[in-house]
mmCIF file of C-alpha atoms and ligand atoms in Angstrom:
data_model
loop_
_atom_site.group_PDB
_atom_site.id
_atom_site.type_symbol
_atom_site.label_atom_id
_atom_site.label_comp_id
_atom_site.label_asym_id
_atom_site.label_seq_id
_atom_site.Cartn_x
_atom_site.Cartn_y
_atom_site.Cartn_z
ATOM 1 C CA MET O 248 0.000 0.000 0.000
ATOM 2 C CA GLY O 249 1.268 3.507 -0.819
ATOM 3 C CA PRO O 250 1.512 6.360 1.660
ATOM 4 C CA ILE O 251 -1.784 7.498 3.150
ATOM 5 C CA ASN O 252 -2.324 11.251 3.061
ATOM 6 C CA ASN O 253 -4.972 13.858 2.385
ATOM 7 C CA TYR O 254 -3.348 15.327 -0.711
ATOM 8 C CA ASN O 255 -5.171 15.455 -4.035
ATOM 9 C CA MET O 256 -2.661 13.290 -5.901
ATOM 10 C CA HIS O 257 -4.133 14.052 -9.308
ATOM 11 C CA LYS O 258 -3.912 17.813 -9.389
ATOM 12 C CA SER O 259 -1.641 19.445 -11.966
ATOM 13 C CA ILE O 260 0.835 22.018 -10.719
ATOM 14 C CA LEU O 261 2.839 24.606 -12.678
ATOM 15 C CA ILE O 262 6.064 26.169 -11.385
ATOM 16 C CA LEU O 263 7.096 29.418 -13.079
ATOM 17 C CA GLY O 264 10.808 30.130 -12.609
ATOM 18 C CA ALA O 265 11.449 26.452 -11.840
ATOM 19 C CA CYS O 266 15.183 26.630 -12.583
ATOM 20 C CA GLY O 267 16.079 29.212 -9.936
ATOM 21 C CA GLN O 268 17.344 28.728 -6.402
ATOM 22 C CA ILE O 269 13.930 28.066 -4.808
ATOM 23 C CA GLY O 270 12.167 26.800 -7.948
ATOM 24 C CA THR O 271 14.536 23.867 -8.435
ATOM 25 C CA GLU O 272 14.091 22.434 -4.944
ATOM 26 C CA LEU O 273 10.386 23.239 -4.841
ATOM 27 C CA THR O 274 9.792 21.409 -8.144
ATOM 28 C CA LEU O 275 11.684 18.334 -6.912
ATOM 29 C CA ALA O 276 9.771 18.351 -3.603
ATOM 30 C CA LEU O 277 6.397 18.683 -5.347
ATOM 31 C CA ARG O 278 7.293 15.909 -7.827
ATOM 32 C CA GLU O 279 8.265 13.668 -4.931
ATOM 33 C CA ARG O 280 4.881 14.276 -3.332
ATOM 34 C CA TYR O 281 2.483 14.397 -6.306
ATOM 35 C CA GLY O 282 4.353 12.393 -8.945
ATOM 36 C CA ASN O 283 6.675 13.592 -11.707
ATOM 37 C CA GLN O 284 4.042 13.948 -14.425
ATOM 38 C CA GLN O 285 1.753 16.113 -12.269
ATOM 39 C CA VAL O 286 4.308 18.877 -11.760
ATOM 40 C CA ILE O 287 5.172 20.989 -14.812
ATOM 41 C CA ALA O 288 8.430 22.937 -14.514
ATOM 42 C CA SER O 289 8.831 26.088 -16.616
ATOM 43 C CA ASP O 290 11.391 28.823 -17.062
ATOM 44 C CA ILE O 291 13.038 30.958 -19.749
ATOM 45 C CA ARG O 292 16.117 28.701 -19.597
ATOM 46 C CA GLU O 293 16.824 25.043 -18.911
ATOM 47 C CA GLY O 294 17.672 23.933 -15.385
ATOM 48 C CA SER O 295 19.703 21.244 -13.641
ATOM 49 C CA ALA O 296 19.963 17.762 -15.163
ATOM 50 C CA GLN O 297 17.911 16.332 -12.277
ATOM 51 C CA LEU O 298 15.123 18.851 -12.788
ATOM 52 C CA MET O 299 15.046 18.456 -16.581
ATOM 53 C CA ALA O 300 15.088 14.642 -16.443
ATOM 54 C CA SER O 301 12.532 14.149 -13.707
ATOM 55 C CA GLY O 302 9.360 15.485 -15.371
ATOM 56 C CA PRO O 303 7.729 17.775 -17.933
ATOM 57 C CA PHE O 304 9.404 21.099 -18.764
ATOM 58 C CA GLU O 305 8.045 24.069 -20.755
ATOM 59 C CA MET O 306 10.133 26.983 -21.997
ATOM 60 C CA LEU O 307 7.885 29.801 -20.801
ATOM 61 C CA ASP O 308 8.141 33.523 -20.096
ATOM 62 C CA ALA O 309 5.823 34.283 -17.185
ATOM 63 C CA THR O 310 5.253 37.832 -18.481
ATOM 64 C CA ASN O 311 3.677 36.460 -21.702
ATOM 65 C CA TYR O 312 -0.007 36.072 -20.777
ATOM 66 C CA GLY O 313 -1.001 34.181 -23.973
ATOM 67 C CA ALA O 314 1.799 31.622 -23.681
ATOM 68 C CA LEU O 315 1.101 31.162 -19.966
ATOM 69 C CA GLU O 316 -2.613 30.654 -20.563
ATOM 70 C CA ASP O 317 -1.856 28.043 -23.274
ATOM 71 C CA VAL O 318 0.287 26.008 -20.855
ATOM 72 C CA VAL O 319 -2.318 26.334 -18.090
ATOM 73 C CA MET O 320 -5.118 25.131 -20.379
ATOM 74 C CA HIS O 321 -3.028 22.378 -22.022
ATOM 75 C CA TYR O 322 -2.065 20.725 -18.712
ATOM 76 C CA GLU O 323 -5.322 21.651 -16.923
ATOM 77 C CA ILE O 324 -3.267 23.357 -14.221
ATOM 78 C CA GLU O 325 -4.892 23.828 -10.819
ATOM 79 C CA GLU O 326 -2.071 25.373 -8.786
ATOM 80 C CA VAL O 327 0.641 27.840 -9.806
ATOM 81 C CA TYR O 328 3.833 28.639 -7.894
ATOM 82 C CA LEU O 329 5.204 31.904 -9.314
ATOM 83 C CA MET O 330 8.922 31.807 -8.459
ATOM 84 C CA ALA O 331 10.203 33.933 -11.390
ATOM 85 C CA ALA O 332 11.576 37.270 -10.144
ATOM 86 C CA MET O 333 14.501 39.655 -10.406
ATOM 87 C CA LEU O 334 16.160 39.922 -6.972
ATOM 88 C CA SER O 335 17.335 42.967 -5.046
ATOM 89 C CA ALA O 336 20.892 43.577 -6.293
ATOM 90 C CA THR O 337 20.155 42.987 -9.999
ATOM 91 C CA ALA O 338 16.925 44.968 -9.780
ATOM 92 C CA GLU O 339 18.872 48.065 -8.677
ATOM 93 C CA LYS O 340 20.778 47.833 -11.979
ATOM 94 C CA PHE O 341 17.722 47.218 -14.175
ATOM 95 C CA PRO O 342 14.787 48.914 -12.413
ATOM 96 C CA MET O 343 12.280 48.855 -15.273
ATOM 97 C CA ARG O 344 13.078 45.274 -16.274
ATOM 98 C CA ALA O 345 12.670 44.232 -12.639
ATOM 99 C CA TRP O 346 9.361 46.056 -12.317
ATOM 100 C CA ASN O 347 8.040 44.536 -15.573
ATOM 101 C CA LEU O 348 9.042 40.987 -14.659
ATOM 102 C CA ASN O 349 8.011 41.079 -11.008
ATOM 103 C CA MET O 350 4.670 42.810 -11.548
ATOM 104 C CA ASN O 351 3.476 41.544 -14.951
ATOM 105 C CA SER O 352 4.096 37.899 -14.073
ATOM 106 C CA LEU O 353 2.054 38.415 -10.887
ATOM 107 C CA PHE O 354 -0.830 40.137 -12.703
ATOM 108 C CA ASN O 355 -0.896 37.325 -15.282
ATOM 109 C CA VAL O 356 -1.236 34.671 -12.608
ATOM 110 C CA LEU O 357 -3.714 36.633 -10.472
ATOM 111 C CA ASN O 358 -5.879 37.289 -13.536
ATOM 112 C CA LEU O 359 -5.895 33.588 -14.488
ATOM 113 C CA ALA O 360 -7.064 32.847 -10.934
ATOM 114 C CA LYS O 361 -9.684 35.616 -11.048
ATOM 115 C CA ASP O 362 -11.046 34.077 -14.279
ATOM 116 C CA LYS O 363 -11.136 30.636 -12.552
ATOM 117 C CA LYS O 364 -8.591 29.138 -14.957
ATOM 118 C CA ILE O 365 -6.463 28.160 -11.950
ATOM 119 C CA GLY O 366 -7.535 27.495 -8.379
ATOM 120 C CA LYS O 367 -4.673 28.379 -6.056
ATOM 121 C CA VAL O 368 -1.565 30.579 -6.271
ATOM 122 C CA PHE O 369 1.694 30.744 -4.342
ATOM 123 C CA TRP O 370 3.687 33.950 -4.723
ATOM 124 C CA PRO O 371 6.871 34.714 -2.747
ATOM 125 C CA SER O 372 7.408 38.032 -1.043
ATOM 126 C CA SER O 373 10.552 38.985 0.885
ATOM 127 C CA ILE O 374 12.019 40.780 3.902
ATOM 128 C CA ALA O 375 12.818 43.418 1.248
ATOM 129 C CA VAL O 376 9.298 44.834 1.735
ATOM 130 C CA PHE O 377 10.698 46.492 4.878
ATOM 131 C CA GLY O 378 12.812 49.631 4.837
ATOM 132 C CA PRO O 379 15.032 51.893 6.922
ATOM 133 C CA ASN O 380 12.113 53.176 9.045
ATOM 134 C CA THR O 381 10.912 49.682 9.977
ATOM 135 C CA PRO O 382 11.720 48.448 13.519
ATOM 136 C CA LYS O 383 14.900 46.408 12.980
ATOM 137 C CA GLU O 384 14.585 43.796 15.714
ATOM 138 C CA ASN O 385 11.711 41.343 15.827
ATOM 139 C CA THR O 386 10.034 43.162 12.945
ATOM 140 C CA PRO O 387 6.272 42.680 13.375
ATOM 141 C CA GLN O 388 3.874 41.360 10.743
ATOM 142 C CA HIS O 389 2.129 44.737 10.507
ATOM 143 C CA THR O 390 4.465 47.718 10.721
ATOM 144 C CA ILE O 391 6.018 50.621 8.791
ATOM 145 C CA MET O 392 7.320 49.266 5.484
ATOM 146 C CA GLU O 393 8.663 51.990 3.112
ATOM 147 C CA PRO O 394 11.087 49.768 1.127
ATOM 148 C CA SER O 395 14.022 51.621 -0.435
ATOM 149 C CA THR O 396 14.863 49.169 -3.255
ATOM 150 C CA VAL O 397 13.165 48.518 -6.601
ATOM 151 C CA TYR O 398 12.774 44.876 -5.628
ATOM 152 C CA GLY O 399 11.237 45.812 -2.262
ATOM 153 C CA VAL O 400 8.828 48.242 -3.915
ATOM 154 C CA SER O 401 7.738 45.512 -6.353
ATOM 155 C CA LYS O 402 7.252 43.021 -3.511
ATOM 156 C CA GLN O 403 5.288 45.460 -1.358
ATOM 157 C CA SER O 404 3.072 46.381 -4.333
ATOM 158 C CA GLY O 405 2.646 42.685 -5.125
ATOM 159 C CA GLU O 406 1.504 42.034 -1.564
ATOM 160 C CA ARG O 407 -1.145 44.727 -1.839
ATOM 161 C CA TRP O 408 -2.362 43.291 -5.144
ATOM 162 C CA CYS O 409 -2.549 39.758 -3.685
ATOM 163 C CA ASP O 410 -4.640 41.051 -0.801
ATOM 164 C CA TYR O 411 -6.833 43.043 -3.216
ATOM 165 C CA TYR O 412 -7.465 40.061 -5.546
ATOM 166 C CA HIS O 413 -8.333 37.915 -2.542
ATOM 167 C CA LYS O 414 -10.781 40.419 -1.049
ATOM 168 C CA LYS O 415 -12.315 41.630 -4.320
ATOM 169 C CA PHE O 416 -12.377 38.441 -6.424
ATOM 170 C CA GLY O 417 -11.919 35.615 -3.880
ATOM 171 C CA VAL O 418 -8.572 34.551 -5.370
ATOM 172 C CA ASP O 419 -6.889 31.922 -3.155
ATOM 173 C CA VAL O 420 -3.390 33.400 -3.126
ATOM 174 C CA ARG O 421 -0.874 32.584 -0.389
ATOM 175 C CA SER O 422 2.482 34.167 0.288
ATOM 176 C CA ILE O 423 5.545 34.174 2.536
ATOM 177 C CA ARG O 424 8.120 36.917 3.107
ATOM 178 C CA TYR O 425 11.247 34.795 2.626
ATOM 179 C CA PRO O 426 14.405 35.810 4.480
ATOM 180 C CA GLY O 427 17.809 35.159 2.818
ATOM 181 C CA LEU O 428 17.839 31.524 1.668
ATOM 182 C CA ILE O 429 20.801 29.182 1.989
ATOM 183 C CA SER O 430 21.064 26.146 -0.271
ATOM 184 C CA TRP O 431 23.624 24.019 -2.096
ATOM 185 C CA LYS O 432 21.685 22.489 -5.031
ATOM 186 C CA THR O 433 21.198 25.641 -7.107
ATOM 187 C CA ALA O 434 23.121 28.890 -6.720
ATOM 188 C CA PRO O 435 21.171 32.053 -5.942
ATOM 189 C CA GLY O 436 21.498 34.925 -8.416
ATOM 190 C CA GLY O 437 21.327 38.668 -8.014
ATOM 191 C CA GLY O 438 20.335 38.858 -4.344
ATOM 192 C CA THR O 439 21.867 40.799 -1.458
ATOM 193 C CA THR O 440 21.872 37.721 0.775
ATOM 194 C CA ASP O 441 23.837 35.658 -1.792
ATOM 195 C CA PHE O 442 26.979 36.059 0.371
ATOM 196 C CA ALA O 443 25.474 33.537 2.786
ATOM 197 C CA VAL O 444 25.796 30.847 0.092
ATOM 198 C CA ASP O 445 29.028 32.101 -1.548
ATOM 199 C CA ILE O 446 30.852 31.997 1.789
ATOM 200 C CA TYR O 447 30.426 28.196 2.034
ATOM 201 C CA ILE O 448 31.431 27.606 -1.591
ATOM 202 C CA GLN O 449 34.589 29.716 -1.207
ATOM 203 C CA ALA O 450 35.398 28.232 2.216
ATOM 204 C CA ILE O 451 35.632 24.808 0.595
ATOM 205 C CA LYS O 452 37.331 25.944 -2.639
ATOM 206 C CA GLU O 453 39.794 28.574 -1.344
ATOM 207 C CA GLY O 454 39.664 28.479 2.461
ATOM 208 C CA LYS O 455 38.917 32.212 2.404
ATOM 209 C CA TYR O 456 36.192 34.648 1.414
ATOM 210 C CA SER O 457 35.906 38.330 0.623
ATOM 211 C CA CYS O 458 32.474 39.449 1.790
ATOM 212 C CA PHE O 459 30.491 42.258 0.124
ATOM 213 C CA VAL O 460 28.725 43.293 3.351
ATOM 214 C CA SER O 461 30.403 44.250 6.628
ATOM 215 C CA GLU O 462 31.120 41.752 9.388
ATOM 216 C CA GLU O 463 28.380 42.962 11.755
ATOM 217 C CA THR O 464 25.568 43.001 9.127
ATOM 218 C CA ARG O 465 22.987 40.778 10.828
ATOM 219 C CA LEU O 466 20.154 39.534 8.605
ATOM 220 C CA PRO O 467 17.282 37.042 8.842
ATOM 221 C CA MET O 468 18.195 33.768 7.092
ATOM 222 C CA MET O 469 16.747 30.312 6.478
ATOM 223 C CA TYR O 470 18.003 26.954 5.214
ATOM 224 C CA MET O 471 16.258 25.852 2.012
ATOM 225 C CA ASP O 472 14.705 22.712 3.532
ATOM 226 C CA ASP O 473 12.841 24.931 6.001
ATOM 227 C CA ALA O 474 11.765 27.300 3.206
ATOM 228 C CA ILE O 475 10.373 24.410 1.144
ATOM 229 C CA ARG O 476 8.567 22.966 4.180
ATOM 230 C CA ALA O 477 7.015 26.373 4.882
ATOM 231 C CA THR O 478 5.917 26.747 1.260
ATOM 232 C CA LEU O 479 4.246 23.328 1.208
ATOM 233 C CA ALA O 480 2.672 23.969 4.639
ATOM 234 C CA ILE O 481 1.050 27.266 3.714
ATOM 235 C CA MET O 482 -0.304 25.713 0.516
ATOM 236 C CA ASP O 483 -1.631 22.672 2.432
ATOM 237 C CA ALA O 484 -3.459 24.763 5.033
ATOM 238 C CA ASP O 485 -7.238 25.145 4.860
ATOM 239 C CA ALA O 486 -8.250 28.449 3.281
ATOM 240 C CA GLU O 487 -9.773 29.690 6.564
ATOM 241 C CA GLN O 488 -6.417 29.283 8.321
ATOM 242 C CA ILE O 489 -4.789 31.823 5.990
ATOM 243 C CA ARG O 490 -5.847 35.062 7.620
ATOM 244 C CA VAL O 491 -3.063 37.153 6.076
ATOM 245 C CA ARG O 492 -3.555 37.423 2.318
ATOM 246 C CA SER O 493 -0.765 39.903 1.650
ATOM 247 C CA SER O 494 2.213 37.855 2.901
ATOM 248 C CA TYR O 495 3.366 36.204 6.134
ATOM 249 C CA ASN O 496 6.540 37.071 8.045
ATOM 250 C CA LEU O 497 8.684 33.933 8.283
ATOM 251 C CA ALA O 498 11.782 33.392 10.430
ATOM 252 C CA ALA O 499 14.321 30.738 11.317
ATOM 253 C CA MET O 500 17.592 32.408 12.420
ATOM 254 C CA SER O 501 19.534 35.684 12.218
ATOM 255 C CA PHE O 502 23.288 36.067 11.949
ATOM 256 C CA SER O 503 26.133 38.186 10.562
ATOM 257 C CA PRO O 504 29.013 37.177 8.258
ATOM 258 C CA ALA O 505 31.251 37.135 11.364
ATOM 259 C CA ASP O 506 28.900 34.583 12.991
ATOM 260 C CA MET O 507 29.047 32.511 9.791
ATOM 261 C CA ALA O 508 32.836 32.650 9.699
ATOM 262 C CA ALA O 509 32.998 31.421 13.314
ATOM 263 C CA SER O 510 30.606 28.589 12.483
ATOM 264 C CA ILE O 511 32.666 27.573 9.409
ATOM 265 C CA ARG O 512 35.895 27.615 11.488
ATOM 266 C CA GLU O 513 34.430 24.819 13.627
ATOM 267 C CA HIS O 514 34.861 22.636 10.524
ATOM 268 C CA ILE O 515 37.632 24.450 8.584
ATOM 269 C CA PRO O 516 39.882 25.942 11.305
ATOM 270 C CA GLY O 517 42.065 27.971 8.900
ATOM 271 C CA PHE O 518 39.135 29.721 7.181
ATOM 272 C CA SER O 519 39.728 33.460 6.785
ATOM 273 C CA ILE O 520 37.384 36.277 5.780
ATOM 274 C CA ASP O 521 37.802 39.918 4.851
ATOM 275 C CA TYR O 522 35.195 42.573 4.161
ATOM 276 C CA GLU O 523 34.818 44.795 1.113
ATOM 277 C CA PRO O 524 31.312 46.259 1.317
ATOM 278 C CA ASP O 525 29.843 47.421 -2.027
ATOM 279 C CA PHE O 526 26.436 48.860 -3.046
ATOM 280 C CA ARG O 527 24.697 45.860 -1.476
ATOM 281 C CA GLN O 528 25.654 47.115 2.006
ATOM 282 C CA ALA O 529 23.063 49.903 1.774
ATOM 283 C CA ILE O 530 20.400 47.380 0.731
ATOM 284 C CA ALA O 531 21.258 45.065 3.643
ATOM 285 C CA ASP O 532 21.289 48.025 6.068
ATOM 286 C CA SER O 533 17.727 48.911 5.048
ATOM 287 C CA TRP O 534 16.409 45.435 5.982
ATOM 288 C CA PRO O 535 15.441 44.002 9.394
ATOM 289 C CA SER O 536 17.901 42.057 11.541
ATOM 290 C CA SER O 537 15.288 39.686 12.935
ATOM 291 C CA ILE O 538 11.654 38.861 12.198
ATOM 292 C CA ASP O 539 8.616 38.137 14.360
ATOM 293 C CA ASP O 540 6.771 35.304 12.626
ATOM 294 C CA SER O 541 4.234 34.565 15.361
ATOM 295 C CA GLU O 542 1.283 34.964 12.959
ATOM 296 C CA ALA O 543 2.617 32.192 10.700
ATOM 297 C CA GLN O 544 3.197 30.011 13.782
ATOM 298 C CA LYS O 545 -0.327 30.638 15.037
ATOM 299 C CA ASP O 546 -2.259 30.473 11.740
ATOM 300 C CA TRP O 547 -0.682 27.485 9.974
ATOM 301 C CA GLY O 548 1.693 25.952 12.471
ATOM 302 C CA TRP O 549 5.058 27.215 11.215
ATOM 303 C CA SER O 550 8.168 26.091 13.116
ATOM 304 C CA PRO O 551 11.755 26.068 11.740
ATOM 305 C CA GLU O 552 14.173 23.151 12.125
ATOM 306 C CA PHE O 553 17.547 24.568 11.037
ATOM 307 C CA ASP O 554 19.816 26.869 13.069
ATOM 308 C CA LEU O 555 23.216 28.183 11.940
ATOM 309 C CA GLU O 556 25.159 25.203 13.254
ATOM 310 C CA LYS O 557 22.954 22.670 11.462
ATOM 311 C CA THR O 558 22.954 24.777 8.292
ATOM 312 C CA THR O 559 26.767 24.977 8.257
ATOM 313 C CA ARG O 560 27.053 21.218 8.698
ATOM 314 C CA GLU O 561 24.601 20.523 5.857
ATOM 315 C CA MET O 562 26.179 23.070 3.506
ATOM 316 C CA LEU O 563 29.778 21.923 4.013
ATOM 317 C CA THR O 564 28.892 18.223 3.797
ATOM 318 C CA ASN O 565 26.834 18.569 0.630
ATOM 319 C CA LEU O 566 29.091 21.046 -1.171
ATOM 320 C CA LYS O 567 32.100 18.782 -0.646
HETATM 321 C C1 AKB G 1840 17.648 39.069 -2.010
HETATM 322 O O1 AKB G 1840 18.689 39.149 -1.351
HETATM 323 O O2 AKB G 1840 17.316 39.894 -2.875
HETATM 324 C C2 AKB G 1840 16.695 37.925 -1.712
HETATM 325 C C3 AKB G 1840 15.652 38.320 -0.732
HETATM 326 C C4 AKB G 1840 16.003 38.573 0.680
HETATM 327 O O3 AKB G 1840 14.511 38.406 -1.080
HETATM 328 N N1 AKB G 1840 17.425 36.791 -1.229
#
């Protein structure tokens, strides 16, 4: 007998931006749960060999409404995970491209849901919705936001649109404000928190790292396994449990590059780090240091499993 669970094993799921840092692991996790043929990966480029070989793939630009609708109708898609986005550091270089990608892809998916062509939507927000006037420690769910980056502005606007489509049209959209994500399967690209992955790669390769934010820059972070668990959990929850339809604060741990270096030295004693802050320092300085995620804990049972020590062990073991 197979595993007993309450999941609808026959629903078709589409991942937009499946080849990115989160998309890759999310696609593999969903395929593991629902079966390879039920989970359609899509992106504007091909992804890892494992992702490409394990199930259907469509070359798809999430900003192209007609092409997206064709794929949705062809596979009779019920759920969409919209993971395509331009992240904070790259978005500062290409503001209009970032705005077009981040907003138009969201409108396309929300409009498909409004027209009942899909049933449920996951859309990721970020700690980037907060800004320099936000309380830095234990940042509450509801507080001053005022993001100072293009990416943050797009995420805050997206949150308001998600809430609007839910209230006005009954769209079942669910969202999480991801902190910086740490993973070894697929490299991040264009984010301010990318140093938290690079540091492990360089520690193994070179035994040293030059960090683009200062040693005391403390940011909220999460190991990818926790992020995937949270994503599946919020999508599994009953609709009534999801009381926040903009996006939920989500937390696991907070640390600085100096804390990371100390944690790496437990395994690689000679590891050295120096600091050469660039334009990403100002972005990091505008974000919270720690997040209060009590609403996610209360509403849909969120609880993280990875701290810095466990994350370092997993990263160094798997990257080797
Ligand atoms: C970034 O650094 O831009 C992202 C994020 C925090 O959303 N990792």
